C-alpha cells in the first residue's frame, strides 16, 4: 500500500474575516485544473440557501447539507457518488459534532484532500467547540484570517478599522453577556447582530476576572 500524504487546509478566524471566500478561492483554483470538489455545509446554516455556500464578500459554490449531529452520513454520500473526488470541503466546520473529525481522518487516509473554514472562537473569545479544538492540531495548512474592526468611532462616519481577531455579539445593539449561550436563536422583538472587533473594542460584560485584558499594562 502506498503511503498517502495527509492534507488538511483550514481557514479560521472571527466573523467577517472572509474565511469562506478564501476556501471558495481554493476550491475554484482546484476546479480550474480539473479537480473534483465536494463541498459540505451544516444543515442548520440557512443564511442564504440550502444547497449553496455563499461568502458575504462574494463567491458561491453548490453544497450538500449534512446533519451536524450525524456527520457519519457523509460516508453514505461518498459511497453513492459516481464521479471521482479529489477534495472534500466543509463550510462552518465548528457546527459539526466532533465525530466529523474521524470522518475527516478517514477521508484523508483515502488520499482525498480536505479543506475547511470556520470560526475558531465564539463571541466570548473561547474555543467555539470541541470540533474546532480537535481539527486544529490535525491541520497541515492553516490560515488564521483577520477582519477589520467595525467599532464606530465617535464624531465621524468611520469605523475603527484595526485588525480584528474577535467576534462581538450585540443584542439590540448592546454587547451580550459572557453568560449567554454560544448559539442563540433570534426571538421576535430582539435583534442579534455580530461585528468583527479588535481587542480594544471587544466588549463582553460578565467576562471572568482572569480573562480580562489589561489594555495598558505599562501606563
Ligand atoms: Zn477597534
Short mmCIF file of C-alpha atoms and ligand atoms in Angstrom, two decimals:
data_model
loop_
_atom_site.label_atom_id
_atom_site.label_comp_id
_atom_site.label_asym_id
_atom_site.label_seq_id
_atom_site.Cartn_x
_atom_site.Cartn_y
_atom_site.Cartn_z
CA UNK A 1 0.00 0.00 0.00
CA UNK A 2 1.40 3.36 -0.94
CA UNK A 3 1.61 5.99 1.70
CA UNK A 4 -0.64 8.98 1.08
CA UNK A 5 0.16 12.42 2.32
CA UNK A 6 -2.34 13.92 4.73
CA UNK A 7 -3.53 17.31 3.53
CA UNK A 8 -5.96 19.32 5.64
CA UNK A 9 -6.21 23.02 4.87
CA UNK A 10 -8.05 25.27 7.31
CA UNK A 11 -9.25 28.89 7.21
CA UNK A 12 -10.30 30.10 10.65
CA UNK A 13 -10.90 33.45 12.31
CA UNK A 14 -13.68 35.73 13.55
CA UNK A 15 -16.82 36.59 11.60
CA UNK A 16 -16.28 38.87 8.56
CA UNK A 17 -12.72 37.60 8.06
CA UNK A 18 -13.58 36.22 4.60
CA UNK A 19 -12.80 32.65 5.66
CA UNK A 20 -15.43 31.20 3.32
CA UNK A 21 -14.18 33.34 0.45
CA UNK A 22 -10.63 32.06 0.98
CA UNK A 23 -11.93 28.49 0.94
CA UNK A 24 -14.03 29.09 -2.19
CA UNK A 25 -10.98 30.58 -3.89
CA UNK A 26 -9.02 27.42 -3.13
CA UNK A 27 -11.89 25.29 -4.46
CA UNK A 28 -12.22 27.23 -7.70
CA UNK A 29 -8.46 27.11 -8.27
CA UNK A 30 -8.60 23.32 -7.89
CA UNK A 31 -11.60 23.00 -10.20
CA UNK A 32 -9.85 25.13 -12.79
CA UNK A 33 -7.22 22.40 -13.02
CA UNK A 34 -9.81 19.64 -13.39
CA UNK A 35 -10.09 18.53 -9.77
CA UNK A 36 -13.41 17.24 -8.44
CA UNK A 37 -14.57 19.02 -5.30
CA UNK A 38 -17.43 18.14 -2.96
CA UNK A 39 -18.50 20.84 -0.51
CA UNK A 40 -20.47 20.07 2.66
CA UNK A 41 -22.28 22.58 4.85
CA UNK A 42 -24.17 22.29 8.15
CA UNK A 43 -27.89 21.75 7.57
CA UNK A 44 -28.56 24.37 10.27
CA UNK A 45 -26.99 27.21 8.31
CA UNK A 46 -29.75 28.56 6.08
CA UNK A 47 -28.31 32.04 5.90
CA UNK A 48 -28.66 32.18 2.13
CA UNK A 49 -29.93 28.94 0.67
CA UNK A 50 -29.85 25.28 1.45
CA UNK A 51 -27.69 23.94 -1.38
CA UNK A 52 -25.28 26.81 -1.82
CA UNK A 53 -22.37 28.15 0.19
CA UNK A 54 -22.08 31.86 -0.37
CA UNK A 55 -19.47 34.22 1.01
CA UNK A 56 -20.52 37.63 2.33
CA UNK A 57 -17.68 39.02 0.27
CA UNK A 58 -18.92 37.39 -2.97
CA UNK A 59 -18.39 33.96 -4.45
CA UNK A 60 -20.56 30.87 -4.19
CA UNK A 61 -20.48 27.13 -4.76
CA UNK A 62 -23.06 24.39 -4.67
CA UNK A 63 -23.02 22.43 -1.45
CA UNK A 64 -24.55 19.37 0.17
CA UNK A 65 -26.18 20.00 3.55
CA UNK A 66 -25.22 17.48 6.25
CA UNK A 67 -26.93 16.83 9.58
CA UNK A 68 -24.41 18.26 12.06
CA UNK A 69 -25.40 15.64 14.64
CA UNK A 70 -24.68 12.79 12.23
CA UNK A 71 -21.51 13.55 10.26
CA UNK A 72 -21.16 9.81 9.56
CA UNK A 73 -23.89 10.23 6.90
CA UNK A 74 -21.04 11.61 4.78
CA UNK A 75 -19.87 8.01 4.27
CA UNK A 76 -23.20 7.19 2.55
CA UNK A 77 -22.98 10.28 0.37
CA UNK A 78 -19.45 9.31 -0.72
CA UNK A 79 -20.40 5.69 -1.36
CA UNK A 80 -23.26 6.73 -3.67
CA UNK A 81 -21.17 9.16 -5.68
CA UNK A 82 -20.17 8.05 -9.18
CA UNK A 83 -17.63 10.75 -10.06
CA UNK A 84 -14.16 10.67 -8.51
CA UNK A 85 -13.36 13.10 -5.69
CA UNK A 86 -10.11 14.97 -5.18
CA UNK A 87 -11.09 17.44 -2.49
CA UNK A 88 -13.77 17.46 0.19
CA UNK A 89 -14.56 20.84 1.72
CA UNK A 90 -16.52 21.83 4.84
CA UNK A 91 -18.04 25.23 5.49
CA UNK A 92 -18.66 26.29 9.11
CA UNK A 93 -16.83 23.23 10.45
CA UNK A 94 -17.33 24.41 14.06
CA UNK A 95 -21.02 23.49 13.94
CA UNK A 96 -20.46 19.79 13.20
CA UNK A 97 -20.34 17.29 16.05
CA UNK A 98 -16.75 16.16 16.91
CA UNK A 99 -17.36 12.83 15.12
CA UNK A 100 -16.71 14.78 11.90
CA UNK A 101 -13.00 14.69 12.80
CA UNK A 102 -12.92 10.90 12.44
CA UNK A 103 -14.70 11.24 9.09
CA UNK A 104 -12.05 13.75 8.01
CA UNK A 105 -9.22 11.42 9.09
CA UNK A 106 -10.77 8.58 7.09
CA UNK A 107 -11.16 10.85 4.06
CA UNK A 108 -7.54 11.99 4.12
CA UNK A 109 -6.30 8.44 4.58
CA UNK A 110 -8.02 7.52 1.33
CA UNK A 111 -5.90 10.17 -0.40
CA UNK A 112 -8.54 12.89 -0.68
CA UNK A 113 -7.59 16.42 0.40
CA UNK A 114 -9.74 18.23 2.95
CA UNK A 115 -10.34 21.98 3.10
CA UNK A 116 -12.45 23.68 5.76
CA UNK A 117 -13.45 27.09 7.02
CA UNK A 118 -14.86 28.01 10.39
CA UNK A 119 -14.96 30.13 13.50
CA UNK A 120 -12.11 29.36 15.88
CA UNK A 121 -13.63 31.36 18.76
CA UNK A 122 -17.11 32.18 19.94
CA UNK A 123 -18.22 35.73 20.87
CA UNK A 124 -16.80 35.13 24.38
CA UNK A 125 -13.33 34.66 22.94
CA UNK A 126 -13.31 30.98 23.93
CA UNK A 127 -12.83 27.99 21.65
CA UNK A 128 -16.03 27.68 19.62
CA UNK A 129 -16.45 23.93 20.03
CA UNK A 130 -14.67 20.63 20.73
CA UNK A 131 -14.70 20.07 16.96
CA UNK A 132 -12.54 23.11 16.23
CA UNK A 133 -10.18 22.09 19.06
CA UNK A 134 -9.80 18.63 17.58
CA UNK A 135 -9.33 19.65 13.95
CA UNK A 136 -6.76 22.44 14.51
CA UNK A 137 -3.87 20.13 15.55
CA UNK A 138 -4.53 17.93 12.50
CA UNK A 139 -4.49 20.85 10.09
CA UNK A 140 -1.45 20.79 7.82
CA UNK A 141 -2.04 24.22 6.19
CA UNK A 142 -3.64 26.76 8.49
CA UNK A 143 -4.63 30.36 7.77
CA UNK A 144 -5.87 32.47 10.67
CA UNK A 145 -7.75 35.21 8.86
CA UNK A 146 -8.36 38.63 10.38
CA UNK A 147 -11.21 41.04 9.79
CA UNK A 148 -11.23 44.82 10.26
CA UNK A 149 -12.73 46.23 13.46
CA UNK A 150 -16.26 47.53 12.86
CA UNK A 151 -16.46 49.65 16.06
CA UNK A 152 -17.93 53.04 15.14
CA UNK A 153 -15.68 55.95 16.05
CA UNK A 154 -17.37 58.99 17.56
CA UNK A 155 -17.69 62.17 15.58
CA UNK A 156 -17.34 60.81 12.06
CA UNK A 157 -18.60 58.06 9.84
CA UNK A 158 -15.51 55.89 10.02
CA UNK A 159 -15.09 52.58 11.79
CA UNK A 160 -12.02 51.66 13.86
CA UNK A 161 -10.50 49.53 11.08
CA UNK A 162 -7.78 47.91 13.20
CA UNK A 163 -7.04 44.20 12.71
CA UNK A 164 -9.91 42.30 14.29
CA UNK A 165 -9.49 38.83 15.78
CA UNK A 166 -12.67 38.83 17.87
CA UNK A 167 -16.38 38.44 17.16
CA UNK A 168 -18.65 40.86 19.02
CA UNK A 169 -22.24 39.81 19.67
CA UNK A 170 -24.80 42.60 20.07
CA UNK A 171 -28.34 42.14 21.40
CA UNK A 172 -30.46 45.10 20.33
CA UNK A 173 -27.20 46.94 19.72
CA UNK A 174 -25.73 46.24 23.19
CA UNK A 175 -22.81 43.86 23.96
CA UNK A 176 -24.11 40.46 25.03
CA UNK A 177 -23.17 38.94 28.41
CA UNK A 178 -20.50 36.26 28.79
CA UNK A 179 -23.22 34.12 30.36
CA UNK A 180 -25.36 33.82 27.20
CA UNK A 181 -25.36 30.57 25.20
CA UNK A 182 -22.87 30.10 22.36
CA UNK A 183 -25.60 29.62 19.77
CA UNK A 184 -28.80 31.62 20.13
CA UNK A 185 -31.90 31.99 18.01
CA UNK A 186 -33.43 35.38 17.34
CA UNK A 187 -36.78 35.94 19.07
CA UNK A 188 -39.39 38.47 17.92
CA UNK A 189 -38.51 41.94 19.20
CA UNK A 190 -34.86 41.04 19.74
CA UNK A 191 -32.17 41.69 17.17
CA UNK A 192 -28.95 39.73 17.29
CA UNK A 193 -26.09 41.16 15.29
CA UNK A 194 -22.39 40.45 15.07
CA UNK A 195 -19.39 42.63 14.33
CA UNK A 196 -15.69 41.97 13.98
CA UNK A 197 -13.77 43.80 16.69
CA UNK A 198 -10.17 44.47 17.67
CA UNK A 199 -9.21 43.53 21.25
CA UNK A 200 -9.63 47.12 22.43
CA UNK A 201 -13.21 47.36 21.18
CA UNK A 202 -14.29 43.81 22.01
CA UNK A 203 -16.71 44.14 24.94
CA UNK A 204 -18.16 41.20 26.86
CA UNK A 205 -19.99 42.07 30.11
CA UNK A 206 -19.51 39.49 32.90
CA UNK A 207 -16.19 38.31 31.42
CA UNK A 208 -14.46 36.37 34.24
CA UNK A 209 -11.81 38.45 36.01
CA UNK A 210 -8.98 36.13 34.95
CA UNK A 211 -9.96 36.61 31.30
CA UNK A 212 -9.91 40.41 31.35
CA UNK A 213 -7.30 42.04 29.21
CA UNK A 214 -5.28 44.90 30.64
CA UNK A 215 -5.12 47.27 27.71
CA UNK A 216 -2.39 49.48 29.17
CA UNK A 217 -0.13 47.27 31.27
CA UNK A 218 2.74 49.77 31.37
CA UNK A 219 0.86 53.01 31.82
ZN1 LIG B 1 -11.26 48.57 17.12
#
